[in-house]
Coordinates of N, CA, C and O in Angstrom, one line a residue:
K163 N -38.0 32.7 6.6 CA -39.3 32.0 6.6 C -39.8 31.7 8.0 O -41.0 31.7 8.2
A164 N -38.8 31.3 8.9 CA -39.2 31.0 10.3 C -39.9 32.3 10.9 O -40.9 32.2 11.6
T165 N -39.3 33.5 10.6 CA -39.8 34.7 11.2 C -41.2 35.0 10.7 O -42.1 35.3 11.4
V166 N -41.4 34.8 9.4 CA -42.7 35.0 8.8 C -43.7 34.0 9.3 O -44.9 34.4 9.6
S167 N -43.3 32.8 9.5 CA -44.2 31.8 10.1 C -44.6 32.1 11.5 O -45.8 32.0 11.9
V168 N -43.7 32.6 12.3 CA -44.0 32.9 13.7 C -44.9 34.1 13.7 O -45.9 34.1 14.5
L169 N -44.7 35.1 12.9 CA -45.6 36.3 12.8 C -47.0 35.9 12.4 O -48.0 36.4 12.9
Y170 N -47.1 35.0 11.4 CA -48.4 34.6 10.9 C -49.2 33.9 12.0 O -50.3 34.3 12.3
W171 N -48.6 32.9 12.7 CA -49.3 32.2 13.7 C -49.6 33.1 14.9 O -50.7 32.9 15.6
R172 N -48.8 34.1 15.2 CA -49.1 35.0 16.3 C -50.2 35.9 15.9 O -51.2 36.1 16.7
C173 N -50.2 36.4 14.7 CA -51.3 37.3 14.2 C -52.6 36.5 14.1 O -53.7 37.0 14.5
R174 N -52.5 35.2 13.7 CA -53.7 34.4 13.6 C -54.3 34.2 15.0 O -55.6 34.3 15.2
G175 N -53.5 33.9 16.0 CA -54.0 33.7 17.3 C -54.6 34.9 17.9 O -55.6 34.8 18.5
E176 N -54.0 36.1 17.6 CA -54.5 37.3 18.1 C -55.9 37.6 17.5 O -56.8 38.1 18.2
M177 N -56.0 37.4 16.2 CA -57.2 37.7 15.5 C -58.4 36.8 16.0 O -59.5 37.3 16.3
L178 N -58.1 35.5 16.1 CA -59.1 34.6 16.6 C -59.5 34.9 18.0 O -60.7 34.8 18.4
A179 N -58.5 35.3 18.8 CA -58.8 35.6 20.2 C -59.7 36.8 20.4 O -60.6 36.9 21.2
I180 N -59.4 37.8 19.5 CA -60.2 39.1 19.6 C -61.7 38.7 19.3 O -62.6 39.2 20.0
F181 N -62.0 38.0 18.3 CA -63.3 37.6 17.9 C -63.9 36.7 19.0 O -65.1 36.9 19.3
R182 N -63.2 35.8 19.5 CA -63.7 34.8 20.4 C -64.0 35.4 21.8 O -65.0 35.1 22.4
D183 N -63.1 36.3 22.3 CA -63.2 36.8 23.6 C -64.1 38.0 23.7 O -64.4 38.5 24.8
H184 N -64.5 38.6 22.6 CA -65.3 39.8 22.6 C -66.5 39.6 21.6 O -66.7 40.4 20.7
P185 N -67.3 38.6 21.8 CA -68.4 38.3 20.8 C -69.5 39.4 20.8 O -70.0 39.7 19.8
L186 N -69.7 40.0 22.0 CA -70.7 41.1 22.1 C -70.2 42.3 21.3 O -71.0 43.0 20.7
F187 N -68.9 42.6 21.4 CA -68.4 43.7 20.6 C -68.6 43.5 19.1 O -68.9 44.4 18.4
V188 N -68.3 42.2 18.7 CA -68.5 41.9 17.3 C -70.0 42.1 16.9 O -70.3 42.6 15.8
M189 N -70.9 41.7 17.8 CA -72.3 41.9 17.5 C -72.7 43.3 17.4 O -73.4 43.7 16.5
Y190 N -72.2 44.2 18.3 CA -72.4 45.6 18.3 C -71.8 46.3 17.0 O -72.4 47.2 16.5
W191 N -70.7 45.8 16.6 CA -70.0 46.3 15.4 C -70.9 46.1 14.2 O -71.1 47.0 13.4
Y192 N -71.3 44.9 14.0 CA -72.2 44.6 12.9 C -73.5 45.3 13.0 O -74.1 45.8 11.9
G193 N -74.0 45.5 14.2 CA -75.3 46.3 14.3 C -75.1 47.7 14.0 O -75.9 48.3 13.3
A194 N -73.9 48.3 14.3 CA -73.6 49.7 14.0 C -73.5 49.9 12.5 O -74.0 50.9 11.9
V195 N -72.7 49.0 11.9 CA -72.6 49.0 10.4 C -73.9 48.9 9.7 O -74.2 49.7 8.7
G196 N -74.7 48.0 10.2 CA -76.1 47.9 9.6 C -76.9 49.1 9.7 O -77.7 49.5 8.8
L197 N -76.8 49.7 10.9 CA -77.6 51.0 11.2 C -77.1 52.1 10.3 O -78.0 52.8 9.7
V198 N -75.8 52.2 10.0 CA -75.3 53.3 9.1 C -75.8 53.0 7.7 O -76.2 53.9 7.0
S199 N -75.9 51.7 7.3 CA -76.4 51.4 6.0 C -77.9 51.7 5.9 O -78.3 52.2 4.8
L200 N -78.6 51.5 6.9 CA -80.0 51.8 6.9 C -80.3 53.3 6.8 O -81.1 53.8 6.0
L201 N -79.5 54.1 7.6 CA -79.6 55.5 7.5 C -79.2 56.0 6.1 O -79.8 57.0 5.6
T202 N -78.2 55.4 5.5 CA -77.8 55.8 4.2 C -78.9 55.6 3.2 O -79.1 56.4 2.3
Y203 N -79.6 54.5 3.3 CA -80.7 54.2 2.4 C -81.9 55.2 2.6 O -82.4 55.8 1.6
L204 N -82.2 55.5 3.9 CA -83.4 56.4 4.1 C -83.1 57.8 3.8 O -84.0 58.5 3.3
V205 N -81.8 58.3 4.0 CA -81.5 59.7 3.8 C -81.1 60.0 2.4 O -81.4 61.0 1.8
W206 N -80.4 59.0 1.7 CA -79.8 59.3 0.4 C -80.2 58.4 -0.7 O -80.6 58.8 -1.8
V207 N -80.0 57.1 -0.5 CA -80.2 56.1 -1.6 C -81.6 56.2 -2.2 O -81.8 56.3 -3.4
R208 N -82.6 56.2 -1.4 CA -84.0 56.1 -1.9 C -84.5 57.4 -2.6 O -85.5 57.4 -3.3
V209 N -83.8 58.5 -2.3 CA -84.2 59.8 -2.9 C -83.2 60.3 -4.0 O -83.5 61.3 -4.6
E210 N -82.2 59.6 -4.2 CA -81.2 60.0 -5.2 C -81.7 59.6 -6.6 O -81.8 58.5 -7.0
S211 N -82.0 60.7 -7.4 CA -82.6 60.4 -8.7 C -81.6 59.9 -9.7 O -82.0 59.3 -10.7
K212 N -80.3 60.1 -9.5 CA -79.3 59.6 -10.4 C -79.1 58.1 -10.4 O -78.5 57.5 -11.3
L213 N -79.5 57.5 -9.3 CA -79.4 56.0 -9.1 C -80.5 55.3 -9.9 O -81.6 55.7 -9.8
E214 N -80.1 54.2 -10.5 CA -81.1 53.4 -11.1 C -82.0 52.7 -10.1 O -81.6 52.4 -9.0
S215 N -83.2 52.4 -10.5 CA -84.2 51.8 -9.5 C -83.7 50.4 -9.1 O -84.0 50.0 -8.0
N216 N -83.1 49.6 -10.0 CA -82.7 48.3 -9.6 C -81.6 48.3 -8.6 O -81.5 47.4 -7.8
V217 N -80.7 49.4 -8.6 CA -79.7 49.5 -7.6 C -80.3 49.8 -6.3 O -79.9 49.3 -5.2
Q218 N -81.3 50.7 -6.3 CA -82.0 51.1 -5.0 C -82.7 49.9 -4.5 O -82.7 49.6 -3.2
N219 N -83.4 49.1 -5.3 CA -84.1 47.9 -4.9 C -83.2 46.8 -4.3 O -83.5 46.2 -3.3
A220 N -82.0 46.7 -5.0 CA -81.1 45.7 -4.5 C -80.5 46.1 -3.1 O -80.3 45.2 -2.3
Y221 N -80.3 47.4 -2.9 CA -79.7 47.8 -1.7 C -80.7 47.6 -0.5 O -80.3 47.0 0.5
V222 N -82.0 47.9 -0.7 CA -82.9 47.7 0.4 C -83.2 46.2 0.5 O -83.5 45.7 1.7
A223 N -83.1 45.4 -0.5 CA -83.3 44.0 -0.4 C -82.2 43.3 0.5 O -82.5 42.5 1.3
F224 N -81.0 43.7 0.2 CA -79.9 43.1 1.0 C -79.9 43.7 2.5 O -79.4 43.0 3.4
L225 N -80.4 44.9 2.7 CA -80.6 45.4 4.0 C -81.6 44.5 4.8 O -81.4 44.2 5.9
F226 N -82.7 44.1 4.1 CA -83.7 43.2 4.7 C -83.1 41.8 5.0 O -83.3 41.3 6.0
V227 N -82.3 41.3 4.0 CA -81.6 40.0 4.2 C -80.6 40.1 5.4 O -80.6 39.2 6.2
T228 N -79.9 41.2 5.5 CA -79.0 41.4 6.6 C -79.7 41.4 8.0 O -79.3 40.8 8.9
L229 N -80.9 42.1 8.0 CA -81.6 42.1 9.3 C -82.1 40.7 9.6 O -82.0 40.3 10.8
M230 N -82.6 39.9 8.7 CA -83.1 38.6 8.9 C -82.0 37.7 9.4 O -82.1 36.9 10.3
V231 N -80.8 37.8 8.7 CA -79.7 36.9 9.1 C -79.2 37.3 10.4 O -78.8 36.4 11.3
F232 N -79.1 38.6 10.7 CA -78.6 39.0 12.0 C -79.5 38.6 13.2 O -79.0 38.1 14.2
L233 N -80.8 38.7 13.0 CA -81.7 38.3 14.0 C -81.9 36.8 14.2 O -82.1 36.3 15.3
S234 N -81.7 36.0 13.1 CA -82.0 34.6 13.2 C -80.8 33.7 13.3 O -80.9 32.6 13.8
V235 N -79.6 34.2 12.9 CA -78.4 33.4 12.9 C -77.2 34.1 13.6 O -76.8 33.6 14.7
S236 N -76.8 35.2 13.1 CA -75.5 35.8 13.6 C -75.7 36.3 15.0 O -74.8 36.1 15.9
G237 N -76.7 37.1 15.2 CA -76.9 37.7 16.6 C -77.0 36.6 17.6 O -76.4 36.7 18.7
I238 N -77.8 35.6 17.3 CA -77.9 34.5 18.3 C -76.5 33.8 18.5 O -76.2 33.4 19.7
S239 N -75.8 33.6 17.4 CA -74.4 32.9 17.6 C -73.5 33.8 18.4 O -72.8 33.3 19.2
F240 N -73.5 35.1 18.2 CA -72.6 36.0 18.9 C -73.0 36.0 20.4 O -72.2 35.9 21.3
Y241 N -74.3 36.1 20.7 CA -74.8 36.1 22.1 C -74.5 34.8 22.8 O -74.1 34.8 23.9
W242 N -74.6 33.7 22.0 CA -74.4 32.4 22.6 C -72.9 32.2 22.9 O -72.5 31.6 23.9
A243 N -72.0 32.8 22.0 CA -70.6 32.7 22.2 C -70.1 33.4 23.4 O -69.0 33.2 23.9
A244 N -70.9 34.4 23.9 CA -70.5 35.1 25.1 C -70.7 34.3 26.4 O -70.3 34.8 27.5
D245 N -71.3 33.1 26.3 CA -71.5 32.3 27.5 C -70.1 31.7 27.9 O -69.5 31.0 27.2
K246 N -69.7 32.1 29.1 CA -68.3 31.7 29.6 C -68.3 30.2 29.9 O -67.2 29.7 30.1
R247 N -69.4 29.6 30.0 CA -69.4 28.1 30.3 C -69.0 27.3 29.1 O -68.7 26.1 29.3
L248 N -69.0 27.9 27.9 CA -68.6 27.2 26.7 C -67.1 27.0 26.6 O -66.4 27.9 27.2
T249 N -66.7 26.0 26.0 CA -65.2 25.8 25.8 C -64.8 26.8 24.6 O -65.6 27.4 23.9
K250 N -63.5 26.9 24.5 CA -63.0 27.8 23.4 C -63.4 27.3 22.1 O -63.7 28.1 21.2
E251 N -63.4 26.0 21.9 CA -63.8 25.4 20.6 C -65.2 25.7 20.3 O -65.6 26.1 19.1
E252 N -66.1 25.6 21.3 CA -67.5 25.9 21.1 C -67.7 27.4 20.8 O -68.5 27.7 19.9
R253 N -67.0 28.2 21.5 CA -67.2 29.7 21.2 C -66.6 30.0 19.9 O -67.2 30.9 19.2
N254 N -65.5 29.4 19.5 CA -65.0 29.7 18.2 C -65.9 29.3 17.1 O -66.1 30.0 16.1
S255 N -66.5 28.1 17.2 CA -67.5 27.7 16.2 C -68.7 28.6 16.0 O -69.1 28.8 14.9
R256 N -69.2 29.1 17.1 CA -70.4 30.0 17.0 C -70.0 31.3 16.4 O -70.8 31.9 15.7
I257 N -68.8 31.8 16.8 CA -68.4 33.1 16.2 C -68.2 32.9 14.7 O -68.5 33.8 13.9
Q258 N -67.6 31.8 14.3 CA -67.3 31.6 12.9 C -68.6 31.5 12.1 O -68.7 32.0 11.0
V259 N -69.6 30.9 12.6 CA -70.9 30.8 12.0 C -71.5 32.1 11.8 O -72.0 32.5 10.7
G260 N -71.5 32.9 12.9 CA -72.1 34.3 12.8 C -71.4 35.2 11.8 O -72.0 35.9 11.0
V261 N -70.1 35.2 11.9 CA -69.3 36.0 11.0 C -69.4 35.6 9.5 O -69.6 36.5 8.6
A262 N -69.4 34.3 9.3 CA -69.5 33.8 7.9 C -70.9 34.2 7.3 O -71.0 34.5 6.1
A263 N -71.9 34.0 8.1 CA -73.3 34.3 7.6 C -73.4 35.8 7.1 O -73.9 36.1 6.1
L264 N -72.8 36.7 7.9 CA -72.9 38.1 7.6 C -72.0 38.5 6.5 O -72.2 39.4 5.7
F265 N -70.8 37.8 6.4 CA -69.9 38.1 5.3 C -70.5 37.8 3.9 O -70.3 38.6 3.0
F266 N -71.2 36.7 3.8 CA -71.7 36.3 2.5 C -73.1 36.9 2.2 O -73.4 37.0 1.0
T267 N -73.8 37.3 3.2 CA -75.2 37.9 2.9 C -75.3 39.4 3.1 O -76.3 40.0 2.7
S268 N -74.3 40.0 3.7 CA -74.3 41.4 4.0 C -73.1 42.2 3.6 O -73.2 43.0 2.7
D269 N -72.0 41.9 4.1 CA -70.8 42.7 3.8 C -70.4 42.7 2.3 O -70.2 43.7 1.7
T270 N -70.4 41.5 1.7 CA -69.9 41.4 0.3 C -71.0 42.0 -0.6 O -70.6 42.8 -1.5
P271 N -72.2 41.6 -0.6 CA -73.2 42.2 -1.6 C -73.4 43.7 -1.4 O -73.4 44.5 -2.4
I272 N -73.5 44.2 -0.1 CA -73.7 45.6 0.1 C -72.5 46.4 -0.3 O -72.6 47.5 -0.9
L273 N -71.3 45.9 -0.1 CA -70.1 46.6 -0.5 C -70.0 46.7 -2.0 O -69.6 47.7 -2.6
C274 N -70.4 45.6 -2.7 CA -70.4 45.7 -4.2 C -71.4 46.7 -4.7 O -71.1 47.5 -5.6
I275 N -72.6 46.8 -4.0 CA -73.6 47.8 -4.4 C -73.0 49.2 -4.1 O -73.2 50.2 -4.9
D276 N -72.3 49.4 -3.0 CA -71.7 50.7 -2.7 C -70.7 51.1 -3.8 O -70.7 52.3 -4.2
L277 N -69.9 50.2 -4.2 CA -69.0 50.5 -5.2 C -69.6 50.8 -6.6 O -69.2 51.7 -7.3
V278 N -70.7 50.1 -6.9 CA -71.5 50.4 -8.1 C -72.0 51.9 -8.0 O -72.0 52.6 -9.0
M279 N -72.5 52.3 -6.8 CA -73.1 53.6 -6.7 C -72.0 54.7 -6.8 O -72.2 55.7 -7.4
V280 N -70.8 54.4 -6.3 CA -69.7 55.3 -6.4 C -69.3 55.5 -7.9 O -69.1 56.6 -8.3
R281 N -69.3 54.4 -8.6 CA -69.0 54.4 -10.0 C -70.0 55.2 -10.8 O -69.7 55.9 -11.8
S282 N -71.3 55.1 -10.4 CA -72.4 55.7 -11.1 C -72.5 57.2 -10.9 O -72.6 58.0 -11.8
V283 N -72.4 57.6 -9.6 CA -72.7 59.1 -9.3 C -71.5 59.7 -8.5 O -71.6 60.9 -8.3
G284 N -70.5 58.9 -8.1 CA -69.4 59.5 -7.4 C -69.8 59.7 -5.9 O -70.8 59.1 -5.4
F285 N -69.0 60.4 -5.1 CA -69.3 60.7 -3.7 C -70.1 62.0 -3.7 O -69.6 63.1 -3.9
V286 N -71.3 61.9 -3.3 CA -72.2 63.0 -3.2 C -72.8 63.2 -1.9 O -73.5 64.2 -1.7
H287 N -72.6 62.3 -0.9 CA -73.2 62.5 0.4 C -72.3 61.9 1.5 O -71.6 60.9 1.2
V288 N -72.3 62.6 2.6 CA -71.4 62.1 3.7 C -71.7 60.7 4.2 O -70.8 59.9 4.5
L289 N -73.0 60.4 4.3 CA -73.4 59.1 4.7 C -72.9 58.0 3.7 O -72.6 56.9 4.1
Q290 N -72.9 58.3 2.4 CA -72.4 57.4 1.4 C -71.0 57.0 1.7 O -70.6 55.9 1.6
G291 N -70.1 58.1 1.9 CA -68.7 57.8 2.2 C -68.5 57.0 3.5 O -67.7 56.1 3.6
M292 N -69.3 57.4 4.5 CA -69.2 56.7 5.8 C -69.6 55.2 5.7 O -68.9 54.3 6.2
D293 N -70.7 55.0 4.9 CA -71.1 53.6 4.7 C -70.1 52.8 4.0 O -69.8 51.6 4.3
L294 N -69.5 53.4 2.9 CA -68.5 52.7 2.1 C -67.3 52.4 3.0 O -66.7 51.2 2.9
F295 N -66.9 53.3 3.8 CA -65.7 53.1 4.6 C -65.9 52.0 5.6 O -65.1 51.1 5.8
L296 N -67.1 52.0 6.3 CA -67.3 51.0 7.3 C -67.5 49.6 6.7 O -67.1 48.6 7.2
R297 N -68.2 49.6 5.5 CA -68.4 48.3 4.9 C -67.0 47.7 4.4 O -66.8 46.5 4.5
L298 N -66.2 48.6 3.9 CA -64.9 48.1 3.4 C -64.0 47.6 4.6 O -63.4 46.6 4.5
M299 N -64.1 48.3 5.7 CA -63.3 47.9 6.9 C -63.9 46.6 7.4 O -63.1 45.6 7.7
S300 N -65.2 46.5 7.5 CA -65.8 45.2 8.0 C -65.5 44.1 7.0 O -65.2 43.0 7.5
W301 N -65.6 44.3 5.7 CA -65.3 43.2 4.8 C -63.8 42.8 4.9 O -63.6 41.5 4.9
C302 N -62.9 43.7 5.0 CA -61.5 43.3 5.1 C -61.2 42.5 6.4 O -60.5 41.5 6.4
L303 N -61.7 43.0 7.5 CA -61.5 42.3 8.8 C -62.1 40.9 8.8 O -61.5 39.9 9.2
T304 N -63.3 40.8 8.2 CA -64.0 39.5 8.2 C -63.3 38.6 7.2 O -63.2 37.4 7.5
F305 N -62.9 39.1 6.1 CA -62.2 38.2 5.1 C -60.9 37.7 5.8 O -60.6 36.5 5.6
V306 N -60.1 38.5 6.4 CA -58.9 38.0 7.1 C -59.2 37.0 8.1 O -58.5 35.9 8.2
F307 N -60.2 37.2 8.9 CA -60.6 36.3 10.0 C -61.0 34.9 9.4 O -60.5 33.9 9.8
L308 N -61.9 35.0 8.3 CA -62.3 33.7 7.7 C -61.2 33.0 7.0 O -61.2 31.8 6.9
W309 N -60.3 33.8 6.4 CA -59.1 33.1 5.7 C -58.2 32.4 6.7 O -57.8 31.3 6.5
M310 N -58.0 33.0 7.9 CA -57.2 32.4 8.9 C -57.9 31.1 9.5 O -57.3 30.1 9.7
V311 N -59.2 31.2 9.6 CA -60.0 30.1 10.1 C -59.9 28.9 9.0 O -59.7 27.8 9.4
Y312 N -60.0 29.3 7.8 CA -59.9 28.3 6.7 C -58.5 27.6 6.7 O -58.4 26.4 6.6
L313 N -57.4 28.4 6.8 CA -56.1 27.8 6.9 C -55.9 26.9 8.1 O -55.3 25.9 8.0
Y314 N -56.5 27.3 9.2 CA -56.4 26.6 10.5 C -57.1 25.2 10.3 O -56.5 24.2 10.6
K315 N -58.3 25.2 9.7 CA -59.0 24.0 9.6 C -58.4 23.1 8.5 O -58.3 21.9 8.6
F316 N -57.8 23.7 7.4 CA -57.2 23.0 6.4 C -55.9 22.3 6.9 O -55.7 21.1 6.6
S317 N -55.1 23.0 7.7 CA -53.9 22.4 8.3 C -54.3 21.2 9.3 O -53.6 20.2 9.3
N318 N -55.4 21.4 10.0 CA -55.8 20.4 10.9 C -56.3 19.2 10.2 O -56.2 18.0 10.6
F319 N -56.9 19.4 9.0 CA -57.4 18.3 8.2 C -56.2 17.4 7.8 O -56.3 16.2 7.9
F320 N -55.1 17.9 7.4 CA -54.0 17.1 7.0 C -53.3 16.5 8.2 O -52.8 15.4 8.2
H321 N -53.2 17.3 9.3 CA -52.6 16.8 10.5 C -53.3 15.6 11.1 O -52.7 14.7 11.5
A322 N -54.6 15.7 11.0 CA -55.4 14.6 11.5 C -55.2 13.3 10.8 O -55.5 12.2 11.3
R323 N -54.8 13.4 9.5 CA -54.6 12.2 8.7 C -53.2 11.8 8.6 O -52.8 11.0 7.7
G324 N -52.3 12.4 9.4 CA -50.9 12.0 9.5 C -50.0 12.6 8.5 O -48.9 12.1 8.3
Y325 N -50.5 13.6 7.7 CA -49.6 14.2 6.7 C -48.7 15.2 7.4 O -49.1 15.8 8.4
S326 N -47.5 15.4 6.9 CA -46.6 16.4 7.3 C -46.0 17.1 6.1 O -46.2 16.7 5.0
R327 N -45.3 18.2 6.3 CA -44.6 18.8 5.2 C -43.6 17.9 4.5 O -43.5 17.9 3.3
R328 N -42.9 17.1 5.3 CA -41.9 16.2 4.7 C -42.7 15.1 3.8 O -42.2 14.8 2.7
D329 N -43.8 14.6 4.3 CA -44.6 13.7 3.5 C -45.1 14.2 2.2 O -45.0 13.6 1.2
L330 N -45.5 15.5 2.2 CA -46.1 16.1 1.0 C -45.0 16.4 0.0 O -45.2 16.5 -1.2
N331 N -43.7 16.5 0.5 CA -42.6 16.8 -0.4 C -41.9 15.6 -0.9 O -41.0 15.7 -1.7
Q332 N -42.3 14.4 -0.5 CA -41.7 13.2 -0.9 C -42.0 12.9 -2.4 O -43.1 13.1 -2.8
P333 N -41.0 12.4 -3.2 CA -41.3 12.0 -4.6 C -42.2 10.8 -4.6 O -42.3 10.0 -3.7
T334 N -42.9 10.7 -5.7 CA -43.8 9.6 -6.0 C -43.0 8.4 -6.6 O -42.4 8.6 -7.6
F335 N -43.0 7.3 -6.0 CA -42.3 6.1 -6.5 C -43.2 5.2 -7.3 O -44.3 4.9 -6.8
N336 N -42.8 4.8 -8.4 CA -43.5 3.8 -9.3 C -42.6 2.7 -9.6 O -42.1 2.5 -10.7
Y337 N -42.4 1.9 -8.6 CA -41.4 0.8 -8.7 C -42.0 -0.5 -8.4 O -42.8 -0.6 -7.4
H338 N -41.8 -1.6 -9.2 CA -42.3 -2.9 -9.0 C -41.1 -3.8 -8.8 O -40.3 -4.1 -9.7
A339 N -41.1 -4.3 -7.6 CA -40.0 -5.3 -7.2 C -40.2 -6.6 -7.8 O -41.4 -7.1 -7.9
P340 N -39.2 -7.3 -8.2 CA -39.3 -8.7 -8.7 C -40.0 -9.6 -7.6 O -39.8 -9.3 -6.4
P341 N -40.7 -10.7 -7.9 CA -41.3 -11.6 -6.9 C -40.2 -12.1 -6.0 O -39.1 -12.5 -6.4
G342 N -40.6 -12.1 -4.7 CA -39.7 -12.7 -3.7 C -38.7 -11.7 -3.2 O -37.9 -12.1 -2.3
M343 N -38.6 -10.5 -3.6 CA -37.6 -9.5 -3.2 C -38.3 -8.4 -2.5 O -39.4 -8.0 -2.9
V344 N -37.7 -7.9 -1.5 CA -38.1 -6.8 -0.7 C -37.0 -5.7 -0.7 O -35.9 -6.0 -0.4
H345 N -37.4 -4.5 -1.1 CA -36.4 -3.4 -1.2 C -36.9 -2.4 -0.2 O -38.0 -1.9 -0.2
T346 N -36.0 -2.0 0.7 CA -36.3 -1.0 1.7 C -35.6 0.3 1.3 O -34.4 0.3 1.1
L347 N -36.3 1.4 1.4 CA -35.8 2.7 1.1 C -35.0 3.2 2.4 O -35.1 2.6 3.5
P348 N -34.2 4.2 2.2 CA -33.5 4.7 3.4 C -34.5 5.1 4.5 O -35.6 5.5 4.2
P349 N -34.1 4.9 5.8 CA -35.1 5.1 6.9 C -35.7 6.5 6.9 O -36.8 6.7 7.3
R350 N -34.9 7.5 6.4 CA -35.5 8.9 6.5 C -36.6 9.1 5.5 O -37.4 10.0 5.7
Q351 N -36.8 8.2 4.5 CA -37.9 8.3 3.6 C -39.2 7.9 4.3 O -40.3 8.4 4.0
G352 N -39.1 6.9 5.2 CA -40.3 6.5 5.9 C -41.2 5.5 5.2 O -42.3 5.3 5.5
Y353 N -40.7 4.9 4.1 CA -41.5 4.0 3.3 C -40.7 2.7 3.0 O -39.5 2.7 3.0
C354 N -41.5 1.7 2.7 CA -40.9 0.4 2.4 C -41.6 -0.2 1.2 O -42.9 -0.1 1.1
L355 N -40.9 -0.7 0.2 CA -41.5 -1.3 -1.0 C -41.6 -2.8 -0.7 O -40.6 -3.5 -0.5
N356 N -42.9 -3.3 -0.8 CA -43.0 -4.7 -0.5 C -42.8 -5.5 -1.8 O -42.5 -5.0 -2.9
A357 N -43.0 -6.8 -1.7 CA -42.7 -7.7 -2.8 C -43.5 -7.6 -4.0 O -43.1 -7.9 -5.1
I358 N -44.7 -7.0 -3.9 CA -45.6 -6.8 -5.0 C -45.5 -5.4 -5.6 O -46.3 -5.0 -6.4
G359 N -44.6 -4.6 -5.0 CA -44.4 -3.3 -5.6 C -45.2 -2.2 -5.0 O -45.2 -1.1 -5.5
G360 N -46.0 -2.5 -3.9 CA -46.8 -1.5 -3.3 C -46.0 -0.7 -2.2 O -45.0 -1.1 -1.8
L361 N -46.5 0.5 -1.9 CA -45.8 1.3 -0.9 C -46.4 1.0 0.5 O -47.6 1.0 0.6
E362 N -45.6 0.8 1.5 CA -46.0 0.7 2.8 C -45.3 1.7 3.7 O -44.2 2.0 3.5
T363 N -46.1 2.2 4.7 CA -45.5 3.1 5.6 C -44.8 2.4 6.8 O -45.3 1.3 7.2

């Protein structure tokens, strides 16, 4: 368990550091993936007769949403995070905003549409396969990044409120002491039962 924990925290630190220390690379990556998706639409999706019109319309709609989110939120966040005058926390927060915005408005919906198209017509064009591969890679990397961010913030939430693993594993006591009596639990438990039966730390 200790080895797994060490590996997890080391991988988490490396993942967060890659995104934080190379925000412009992250921006170029999303730009390249979006460009491939645009080429896929222009060259294949809009002229493929076997695809239903609602699939084609959904694809181009989310391409437009991706462009708007990239220009108005994510691109600005990535470029802002490249400012070396910012602290690590400030750079992390800006990277997280940019990545999360594209994950929910671009990677996830377009990947779902790509999978629907594969199910409908199979692999019929090289750009289709390239777009699916890049989208799947982008989705996986972004999901792992956001999951680690979530675990980090979740653990900090409990840590800030004084919880620890030992506290969470303590049994729940429902004991009411008689009036005038005070019962103290063993010191390792870290709790004291007062005269009215309440728990005190």
